Protein backbone atom coordinates (compact mmCIF):
# COMPACT_ATOMS: atom_id res chain seq x y z
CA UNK A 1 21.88 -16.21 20.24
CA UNK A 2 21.29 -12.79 22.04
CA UNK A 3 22.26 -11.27 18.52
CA UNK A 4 20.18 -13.21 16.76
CA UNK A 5 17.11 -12.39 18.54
CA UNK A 6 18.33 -8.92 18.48
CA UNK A 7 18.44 -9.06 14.42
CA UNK A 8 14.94 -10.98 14.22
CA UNK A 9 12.80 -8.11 16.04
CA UNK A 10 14.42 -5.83 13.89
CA UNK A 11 13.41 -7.31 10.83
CA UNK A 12 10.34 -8.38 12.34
CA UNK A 13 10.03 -4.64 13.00
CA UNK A 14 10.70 -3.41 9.62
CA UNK A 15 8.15 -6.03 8.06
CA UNK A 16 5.31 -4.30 10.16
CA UNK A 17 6.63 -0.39 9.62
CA UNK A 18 6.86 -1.98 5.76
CA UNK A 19 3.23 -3.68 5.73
CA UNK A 20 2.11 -0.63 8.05
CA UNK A 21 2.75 1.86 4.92
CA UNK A 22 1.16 -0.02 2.57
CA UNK A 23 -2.80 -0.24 4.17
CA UNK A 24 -2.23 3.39 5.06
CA UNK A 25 -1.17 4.26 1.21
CA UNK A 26 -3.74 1.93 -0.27
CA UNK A 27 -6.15 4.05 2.35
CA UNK A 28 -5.60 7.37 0.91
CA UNK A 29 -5.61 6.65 -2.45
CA UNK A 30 -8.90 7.43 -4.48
CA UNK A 31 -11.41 4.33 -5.11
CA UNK A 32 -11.69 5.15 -8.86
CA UNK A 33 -8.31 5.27 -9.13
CA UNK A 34 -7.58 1.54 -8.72
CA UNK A 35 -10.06 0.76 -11.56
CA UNK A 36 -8.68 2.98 -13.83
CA UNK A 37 -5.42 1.43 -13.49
CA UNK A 38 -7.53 -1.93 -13.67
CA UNK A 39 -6.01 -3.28 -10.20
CA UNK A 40 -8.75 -4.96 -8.59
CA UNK A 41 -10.86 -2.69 -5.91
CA UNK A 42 -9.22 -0.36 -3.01
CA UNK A 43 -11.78 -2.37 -0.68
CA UNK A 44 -9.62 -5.58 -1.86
CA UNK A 45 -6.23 -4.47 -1.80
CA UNK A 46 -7.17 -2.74 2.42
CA UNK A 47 -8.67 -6.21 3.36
CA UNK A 48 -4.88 -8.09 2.11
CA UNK A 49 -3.28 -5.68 3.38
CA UNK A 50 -4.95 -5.16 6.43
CA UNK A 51 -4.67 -8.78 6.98
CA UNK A 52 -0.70 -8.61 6.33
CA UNK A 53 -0.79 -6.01 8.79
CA UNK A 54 -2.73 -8.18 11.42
CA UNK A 55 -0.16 -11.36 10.57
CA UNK A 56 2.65 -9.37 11.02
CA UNK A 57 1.91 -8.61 14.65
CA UNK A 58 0.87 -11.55 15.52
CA UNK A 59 3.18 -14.61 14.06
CA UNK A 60 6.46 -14.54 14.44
CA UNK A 61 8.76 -13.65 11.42
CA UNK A 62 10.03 -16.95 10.64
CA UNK A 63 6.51 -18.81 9.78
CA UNK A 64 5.12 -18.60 6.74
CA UNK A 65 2.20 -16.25 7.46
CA UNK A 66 4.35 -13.54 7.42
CA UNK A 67 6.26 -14.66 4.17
CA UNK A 68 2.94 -14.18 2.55
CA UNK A 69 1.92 -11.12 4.00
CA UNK A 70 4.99 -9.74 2.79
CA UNK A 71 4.42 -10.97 -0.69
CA UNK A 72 1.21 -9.60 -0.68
CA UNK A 73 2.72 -6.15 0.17
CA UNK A 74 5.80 -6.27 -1.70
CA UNK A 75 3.21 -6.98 -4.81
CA UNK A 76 0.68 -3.65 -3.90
CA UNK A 77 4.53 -1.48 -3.71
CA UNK A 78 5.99 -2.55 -6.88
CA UNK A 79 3.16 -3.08 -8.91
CA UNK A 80 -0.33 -1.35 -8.12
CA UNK A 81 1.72 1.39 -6.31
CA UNK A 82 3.58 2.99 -9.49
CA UNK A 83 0.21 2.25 -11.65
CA UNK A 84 -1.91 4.71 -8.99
CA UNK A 85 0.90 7.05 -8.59
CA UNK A 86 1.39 7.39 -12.72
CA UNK A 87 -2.90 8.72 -12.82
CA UNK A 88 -3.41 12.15 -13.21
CA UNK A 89 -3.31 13.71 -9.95
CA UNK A 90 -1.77 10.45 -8.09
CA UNK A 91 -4.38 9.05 -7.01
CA UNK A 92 -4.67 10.56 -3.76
CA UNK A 93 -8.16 12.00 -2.14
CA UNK A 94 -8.27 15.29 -1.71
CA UNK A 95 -5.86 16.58 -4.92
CA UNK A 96 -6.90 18.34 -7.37
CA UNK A 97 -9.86 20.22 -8.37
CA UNK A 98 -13.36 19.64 -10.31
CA UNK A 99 -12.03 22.61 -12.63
CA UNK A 100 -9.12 20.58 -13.27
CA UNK A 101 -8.09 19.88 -17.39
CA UNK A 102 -5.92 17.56 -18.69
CA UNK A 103 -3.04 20.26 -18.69
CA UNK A 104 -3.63 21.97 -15.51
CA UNK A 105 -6.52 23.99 -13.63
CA UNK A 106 -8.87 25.78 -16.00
CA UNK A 107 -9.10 29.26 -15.03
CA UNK A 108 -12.20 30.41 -17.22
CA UNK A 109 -10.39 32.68 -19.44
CA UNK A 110 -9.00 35.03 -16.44
């Protein structure tokens, strides 16, 4: 049983490190970004995942609180993820320039 136990916090582990990821990606990523890939709000997707974050910690791994959490993050990795990450810059705050064109910075002719 001591194995068992054992393999449970592990897993239990890796859902939190998994759900853990996913608010702090869905944090850095730009607000505009999520409506121009028309995936609901940032504000929306940190609230579920915060709350999969919360669950995670605090039921066990074998109720089904964390079975939805886990849904809920598996859906914002494969899904809204890839759709952020394929924008123009990635998505992220803090990339990029105003002078940035569609093909790269704009220098002004220098």
């Amino acid at each position: 049983m001591q194995g068992f136990a054992g393999f449970m916090w592990l897993l239990s582990m890796a859902l939190i490190v998994f759900s853990g990821f996913a608010l702090l990606d869905a944090a850095v990523r730009r607000e505009d970004a999520y409506r121009a890939a028309d995936k609901k709000t940032k504000p929306f997707w940190l609230i579920i995942l915060g709350i999969a974050f919360v669950v995670n910690l605090l039921f066990p791994i074998l109720s089904f609180l964390p079975i939805i959490g886990l849904i809920a993050t598996i859906v914002y990795m494969v899904d809204v993820r890839p759709a952020i990450r394929a924008l123009p810059g990635g998505g992220r705050t803090g990339r990029g320039s105003s002078s940035d064109g569609p093909y790269g910075p704009w220098n002004g002719g220098r």
